[in-house]
CSV table of C-alpha atoms and ligand atoms in Angstrom, one decimal:
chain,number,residue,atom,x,y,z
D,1339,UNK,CA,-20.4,-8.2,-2.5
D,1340,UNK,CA,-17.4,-8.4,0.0
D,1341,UNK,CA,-18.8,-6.7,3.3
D,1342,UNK,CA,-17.3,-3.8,4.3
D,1343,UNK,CA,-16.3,-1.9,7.7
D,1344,UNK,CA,-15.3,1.5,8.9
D,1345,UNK,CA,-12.0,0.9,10.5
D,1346,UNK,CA,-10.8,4.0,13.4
D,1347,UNK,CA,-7.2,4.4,14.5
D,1348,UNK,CA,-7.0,7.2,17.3
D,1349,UNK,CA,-3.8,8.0,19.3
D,1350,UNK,CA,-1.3,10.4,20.6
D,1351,UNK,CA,0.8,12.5,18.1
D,1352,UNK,CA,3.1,10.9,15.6
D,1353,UNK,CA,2.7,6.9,17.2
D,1354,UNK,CA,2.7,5.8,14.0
D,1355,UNK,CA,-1.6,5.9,12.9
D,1356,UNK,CA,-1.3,7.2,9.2
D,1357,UNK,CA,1.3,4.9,8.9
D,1358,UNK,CA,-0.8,2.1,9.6
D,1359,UNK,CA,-4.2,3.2,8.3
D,1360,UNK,CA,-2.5,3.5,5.0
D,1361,UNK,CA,-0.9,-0.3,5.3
D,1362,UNK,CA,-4.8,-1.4,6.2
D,1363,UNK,CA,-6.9,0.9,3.2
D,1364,UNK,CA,-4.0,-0.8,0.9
D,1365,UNK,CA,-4.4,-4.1,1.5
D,1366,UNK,CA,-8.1,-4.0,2.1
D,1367,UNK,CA,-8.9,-1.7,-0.6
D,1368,UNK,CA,-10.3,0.8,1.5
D,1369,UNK,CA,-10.1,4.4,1.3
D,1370,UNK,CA,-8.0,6.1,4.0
D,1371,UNK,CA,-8.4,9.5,5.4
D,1372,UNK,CA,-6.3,11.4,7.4
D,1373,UNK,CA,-9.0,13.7,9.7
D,1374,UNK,CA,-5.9,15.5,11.3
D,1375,UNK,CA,-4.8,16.7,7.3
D,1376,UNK,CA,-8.1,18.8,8.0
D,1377,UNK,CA,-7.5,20.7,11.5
D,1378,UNK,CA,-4.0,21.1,10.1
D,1379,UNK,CA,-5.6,22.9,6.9
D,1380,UNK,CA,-8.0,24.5,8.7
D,1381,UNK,CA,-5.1,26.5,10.6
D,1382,UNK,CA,-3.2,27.0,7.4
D,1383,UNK,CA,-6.0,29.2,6.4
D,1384,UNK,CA,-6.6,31.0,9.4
D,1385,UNK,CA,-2.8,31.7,9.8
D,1386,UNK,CA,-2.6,33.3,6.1
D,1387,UNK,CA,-6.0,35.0,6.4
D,1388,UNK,CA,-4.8,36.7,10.3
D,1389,UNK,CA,-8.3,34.9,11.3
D,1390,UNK,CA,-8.5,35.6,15.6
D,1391,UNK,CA,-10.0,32.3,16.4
D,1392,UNK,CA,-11.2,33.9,19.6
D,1393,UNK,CA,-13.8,35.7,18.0
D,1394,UNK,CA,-16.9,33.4,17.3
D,1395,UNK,CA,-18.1,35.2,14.0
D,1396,UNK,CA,-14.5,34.7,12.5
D,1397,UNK,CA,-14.8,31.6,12.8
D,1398,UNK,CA,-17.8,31.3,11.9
D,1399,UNK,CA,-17.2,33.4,9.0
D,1400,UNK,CA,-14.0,32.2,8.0
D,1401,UNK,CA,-15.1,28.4,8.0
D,1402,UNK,CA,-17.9,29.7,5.4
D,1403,UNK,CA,-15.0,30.2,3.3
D,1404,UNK,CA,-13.4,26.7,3.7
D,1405,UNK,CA,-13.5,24.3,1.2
D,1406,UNK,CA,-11.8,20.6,1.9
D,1407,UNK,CA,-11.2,17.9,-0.6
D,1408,UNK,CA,-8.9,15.2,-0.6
D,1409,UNK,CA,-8.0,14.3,-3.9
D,1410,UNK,CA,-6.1,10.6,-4.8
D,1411,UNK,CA,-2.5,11.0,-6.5
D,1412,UNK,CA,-1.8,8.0,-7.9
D,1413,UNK,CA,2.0,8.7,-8.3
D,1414,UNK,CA,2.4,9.0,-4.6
D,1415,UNK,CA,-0.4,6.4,-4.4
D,1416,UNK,CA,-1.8,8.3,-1.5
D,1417,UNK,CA,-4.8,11.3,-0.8
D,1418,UNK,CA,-3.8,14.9,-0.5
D,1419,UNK,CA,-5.7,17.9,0.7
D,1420,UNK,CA,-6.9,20.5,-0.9
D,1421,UNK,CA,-8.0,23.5,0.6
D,1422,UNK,CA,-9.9,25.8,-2.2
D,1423,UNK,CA,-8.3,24.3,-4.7
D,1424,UNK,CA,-5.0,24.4,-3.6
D,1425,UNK,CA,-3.0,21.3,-2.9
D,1426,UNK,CA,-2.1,21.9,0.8
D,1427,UNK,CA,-0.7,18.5,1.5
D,1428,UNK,CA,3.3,19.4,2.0
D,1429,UNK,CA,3.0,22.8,3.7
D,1430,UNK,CA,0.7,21.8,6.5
D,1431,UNK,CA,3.4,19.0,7.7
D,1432,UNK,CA,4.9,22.4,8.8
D,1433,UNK,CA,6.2,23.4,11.8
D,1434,UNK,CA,4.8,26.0,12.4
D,1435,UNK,CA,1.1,25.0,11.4
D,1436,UNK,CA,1.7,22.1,14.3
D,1437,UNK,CA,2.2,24.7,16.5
D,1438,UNK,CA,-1.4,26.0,16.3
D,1439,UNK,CA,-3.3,23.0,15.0
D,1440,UNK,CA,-3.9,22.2,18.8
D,1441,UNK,CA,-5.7,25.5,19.6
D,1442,UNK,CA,-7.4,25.8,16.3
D,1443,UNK,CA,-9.1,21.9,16.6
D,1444,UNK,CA,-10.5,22.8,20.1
D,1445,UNK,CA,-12.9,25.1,19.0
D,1446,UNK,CA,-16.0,23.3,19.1
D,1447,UNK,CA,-17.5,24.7,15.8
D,1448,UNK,CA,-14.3,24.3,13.9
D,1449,UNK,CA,-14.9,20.1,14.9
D,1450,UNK,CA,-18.3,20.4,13.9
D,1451,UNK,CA,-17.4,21.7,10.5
D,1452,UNK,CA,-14.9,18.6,10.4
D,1453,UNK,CA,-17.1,16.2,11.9
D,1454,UNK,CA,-19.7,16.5,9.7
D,1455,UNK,CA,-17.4,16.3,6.4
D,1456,UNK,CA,-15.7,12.6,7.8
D,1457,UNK,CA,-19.0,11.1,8.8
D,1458,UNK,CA,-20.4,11.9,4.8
D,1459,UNK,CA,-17.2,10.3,4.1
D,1460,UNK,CA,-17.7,7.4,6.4
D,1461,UNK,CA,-21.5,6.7,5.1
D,1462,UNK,CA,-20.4,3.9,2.6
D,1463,UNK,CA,-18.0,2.1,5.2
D,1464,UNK,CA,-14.7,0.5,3.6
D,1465,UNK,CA,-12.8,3.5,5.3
D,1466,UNK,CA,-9.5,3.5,7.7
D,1467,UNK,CA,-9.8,7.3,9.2
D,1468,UNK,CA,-7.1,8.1,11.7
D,1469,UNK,CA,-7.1,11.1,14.2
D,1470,UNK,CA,-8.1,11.9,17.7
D,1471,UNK,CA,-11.8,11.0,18.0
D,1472,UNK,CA,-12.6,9.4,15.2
D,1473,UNK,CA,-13.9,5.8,17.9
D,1474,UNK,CA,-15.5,8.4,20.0
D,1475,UNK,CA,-17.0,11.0,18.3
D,1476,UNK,CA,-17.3,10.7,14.4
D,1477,UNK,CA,-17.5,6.7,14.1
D,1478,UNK,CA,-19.0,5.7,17.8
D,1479,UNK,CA,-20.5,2.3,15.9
D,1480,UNK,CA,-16.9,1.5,14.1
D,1481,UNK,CA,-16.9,-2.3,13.5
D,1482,UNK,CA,-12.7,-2.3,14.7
D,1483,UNK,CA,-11.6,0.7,16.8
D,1484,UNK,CA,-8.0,0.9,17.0
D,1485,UNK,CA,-5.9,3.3,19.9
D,1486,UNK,CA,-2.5,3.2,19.1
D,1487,UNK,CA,0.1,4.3,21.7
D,1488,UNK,CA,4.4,4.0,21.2
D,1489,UNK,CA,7.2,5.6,23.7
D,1490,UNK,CA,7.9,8.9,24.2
D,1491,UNK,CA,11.3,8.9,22.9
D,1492,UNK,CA,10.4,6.8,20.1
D,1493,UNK,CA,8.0,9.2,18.5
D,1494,UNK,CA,10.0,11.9,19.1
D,1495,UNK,CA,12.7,10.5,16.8
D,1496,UNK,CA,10.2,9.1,14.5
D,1497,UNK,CA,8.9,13.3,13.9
D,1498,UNK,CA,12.0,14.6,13.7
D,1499,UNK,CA,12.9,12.1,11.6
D,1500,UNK,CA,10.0,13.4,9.2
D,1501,UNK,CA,11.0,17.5,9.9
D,1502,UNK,CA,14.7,17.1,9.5
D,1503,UNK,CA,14.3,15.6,5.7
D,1504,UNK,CA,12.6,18.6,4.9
D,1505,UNK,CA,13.6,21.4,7.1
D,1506,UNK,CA,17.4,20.7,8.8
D,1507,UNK,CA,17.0,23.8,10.7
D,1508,UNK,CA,14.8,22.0,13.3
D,1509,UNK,CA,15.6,20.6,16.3
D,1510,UNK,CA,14.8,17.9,18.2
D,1511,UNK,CA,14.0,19.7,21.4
D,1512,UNK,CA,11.2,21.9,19.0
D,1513,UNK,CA,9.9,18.7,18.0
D,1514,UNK,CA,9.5,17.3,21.8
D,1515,UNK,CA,8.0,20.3,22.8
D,1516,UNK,CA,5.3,20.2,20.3
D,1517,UNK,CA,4.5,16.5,20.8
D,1518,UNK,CA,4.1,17.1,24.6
D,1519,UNK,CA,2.6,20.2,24.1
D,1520,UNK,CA,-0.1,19.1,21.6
D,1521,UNK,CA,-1.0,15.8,23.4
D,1522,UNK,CA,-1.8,17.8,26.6
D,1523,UNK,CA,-4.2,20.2,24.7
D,1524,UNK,CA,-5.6,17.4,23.0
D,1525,UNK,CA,-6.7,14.9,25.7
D,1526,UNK,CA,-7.4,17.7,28.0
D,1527,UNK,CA,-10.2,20.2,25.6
D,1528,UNK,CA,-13.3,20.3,26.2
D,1529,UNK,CA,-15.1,19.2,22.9
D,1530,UNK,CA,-14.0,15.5,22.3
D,1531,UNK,CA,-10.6,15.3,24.0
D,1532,UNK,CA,-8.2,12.3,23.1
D,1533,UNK,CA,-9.3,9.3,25.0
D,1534,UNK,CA,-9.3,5.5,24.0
D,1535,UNK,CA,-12.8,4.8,23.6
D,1536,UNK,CA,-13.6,1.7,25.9
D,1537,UNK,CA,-14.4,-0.8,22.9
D,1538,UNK,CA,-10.9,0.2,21.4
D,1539,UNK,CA,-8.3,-2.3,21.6
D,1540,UNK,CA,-5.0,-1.3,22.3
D,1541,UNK,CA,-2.0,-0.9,20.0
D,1542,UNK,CA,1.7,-0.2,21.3
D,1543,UNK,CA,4.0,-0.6,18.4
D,1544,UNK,CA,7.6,1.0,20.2
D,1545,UNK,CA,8.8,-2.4,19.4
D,1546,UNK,CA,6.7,-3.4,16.2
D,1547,UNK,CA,8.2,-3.3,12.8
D,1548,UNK,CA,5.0,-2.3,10.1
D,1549,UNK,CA,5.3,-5.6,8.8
D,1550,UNK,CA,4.2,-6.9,12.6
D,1551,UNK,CA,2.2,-4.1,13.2
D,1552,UNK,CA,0.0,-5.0,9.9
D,1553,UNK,CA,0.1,-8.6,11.1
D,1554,UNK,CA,-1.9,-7.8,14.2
D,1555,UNK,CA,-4.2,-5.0,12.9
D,1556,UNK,CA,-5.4,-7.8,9.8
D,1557,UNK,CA,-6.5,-10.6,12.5
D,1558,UNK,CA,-8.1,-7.7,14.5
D,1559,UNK,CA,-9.9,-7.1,11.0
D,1560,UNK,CA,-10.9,-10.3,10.0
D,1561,UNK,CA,-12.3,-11.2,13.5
D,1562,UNK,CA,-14.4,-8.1,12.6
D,1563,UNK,CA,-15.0,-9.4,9.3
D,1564,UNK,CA,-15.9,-12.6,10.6
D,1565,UNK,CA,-18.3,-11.7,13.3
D,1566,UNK,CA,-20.3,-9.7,11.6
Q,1197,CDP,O1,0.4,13.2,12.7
Q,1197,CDP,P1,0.1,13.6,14.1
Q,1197,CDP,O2,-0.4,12.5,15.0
Q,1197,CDP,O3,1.2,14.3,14.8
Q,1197,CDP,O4,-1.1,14.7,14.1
Q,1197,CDP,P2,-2.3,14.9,13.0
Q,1197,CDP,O5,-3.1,13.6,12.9
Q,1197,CDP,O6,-1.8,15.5,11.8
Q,1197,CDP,O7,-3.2,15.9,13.8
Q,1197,CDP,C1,-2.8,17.2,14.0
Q,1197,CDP,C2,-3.6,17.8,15.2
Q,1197,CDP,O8,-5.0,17.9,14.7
Q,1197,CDP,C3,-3.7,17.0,16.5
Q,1197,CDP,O9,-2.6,17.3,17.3
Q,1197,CDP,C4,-5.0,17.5,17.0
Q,1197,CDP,O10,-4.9,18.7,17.7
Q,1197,CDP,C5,-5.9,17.7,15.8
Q,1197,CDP,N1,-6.8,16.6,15.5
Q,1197,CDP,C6,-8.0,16.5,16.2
Q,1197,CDP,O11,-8.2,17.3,17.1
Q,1197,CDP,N2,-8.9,15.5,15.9
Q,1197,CDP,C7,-8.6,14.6,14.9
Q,1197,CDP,N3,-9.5,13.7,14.7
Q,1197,CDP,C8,-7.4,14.7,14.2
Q,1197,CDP,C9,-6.5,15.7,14.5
C-alpha cells in the first residue's frame, strides 16, 4: 500500500491555506480538514446559546453539549460541518462569527476539546489539516509542515472578495480590521499562539497562481514521500 503522510498548512488569516490543502487532499487522495471550520462552530453555538465564555463552567458545560462532524458533499466535492446535526458550513463564513472566533479559540479548554477531535482524525495519516497550530501543537511529528504567508493587501482583497459575493453590505475596511485584529490575537494567546514551527518551510504565494502554488507544495510532498 501507497504510504501515506499527515500534511499541516498553518498561517495567518485568509493567505490562501484551505485553498491549497484542498488542491493537495485532491490530488493525493487525502482527506482535508479545515480545524478553523471548528473554532468558527464552536462560537456559532456559543453566540446563539448567550454562552459567557468567561465563566469556566460554561464552557465547560456548554462544550458537553458540542457535537462536531464534518460530513463529505460530493456535489460541492468538499467537507462541511456539522454542529448537532446541523449543517453549519455557510453561516459560520459570517461576519460576525469572525468577529469572536479569535476570543472563543483562546480558551485553552475550548483547544483541548478541538485538539483532541483533529489528532483522532489525524491517527490514520493521508490527511491535509490547515489552521493555526496544527505543525505545532496537534501534528508536532507531520512528515511536511507547511507555513503559508501572502501580503497584507492581498489577503485583504482576497476576503472581501469571499464576503462581498455573499453579503454586499460589507466593507472592505470591516474586513481589514478583522484580519489585523484576529492575527494579533492569534499569534499573541497564551495556549498555542500562531507561530511557524521551526521544521516548517515557508510558503508566500502574493505572487503564485494555485496552479504554481500546487507545483511547489507536490515536490515538497514527494521529497517527503521519498525520504521516508
Ligand atoms: O480562513 P481564515 O484563515 O481566515 O480563518 P479560519 O481558518 O477559518 O480560522 C478562524 C479562526 O479560528 C482563526 O482566526 C483562529 O482564531 C482560530 N483557529 C485557531 O485558533 N486554531 C486553528 N487551528 C484554526 C483556527
Amino acid at each position: 500500500m501507497a504510504k501515506k503522510i499527515i500534511i499541516t498548512i498553518d498561517g495567518w488569516s485568509s493567505c490562501g491555506k484551505s485553498t491549497l490543502a484542498k488542491q493537495l487532499a485532491k490530488e493525493l487522495g487525502y482527506v482535508y480538514v479545515d480545524s478553523g471550520a471548528m473554532y468558527r462552530a464552536i462560537t456559532l453555538y456559543f453566540l446563539r446559546n448567550h454562552v459567557d465564555w468567561t465563566d469556566k463552567k460554561e464552557v465547560h458545560n456548554a462544550l458537553e453539549s458540542i457535537n462536531l462532524e464534518f460530513v463529505f458533499n460530493p456535489q460541492r466535492q468538499a467537507s462541511e460541518i456539522f454542529l448537532n446535526g446541523e449543517n453549519v458550513e455557510f453561516l459560520i463564513r459570517d461576519l460576525v462569527i469572525a468577529e469572536k472566533v479569535s476570543d472563543v479559540a483562546a480558551i485553552r479548554e475550548v483547544r483541548a476539546f478541538a485538539v483532541a477531535q483533529q489528532q483522532k482524525m489525524g491517527a490514520k495519516k493521508g490527511i491535509v489539516m490547515d489552521g493555526r497550530d496544527i505543525g505545532t501543537v496537534v501534528f508536532p511529528k507531520a512528515e511536511l509542515k507547511i507555513f503559508m504567508n501572502a501580503d497584507n493587501a492581498v489577503r485583504v482583497e482576497r476576503r472581501f472578495r469571499e464576503l462581498y459575493e455573499k453579503n454586499p453590505n460589507v466593507t472592505i475596511e470591516e474586513v481589514k480590521n478583522n484580519l489585523e485584529m484576529r492575527d494579533y490575537i492569534d499569534s499573541h494567546r497564551e495556549v498555542s499562539p500562531l507561530r511557524k514551527a521551526d521544521d516548517a518551510l515557508e510558503l508566500d504565494n502574493t505572487n503564485l497562481t494555485h496552479e504554481q502554488q500546487l507545483h511547489k507544495a507536490l515536490d515538497w510532498v514527494n521529497s517527503r514521500l521519498h525520504k521516508a
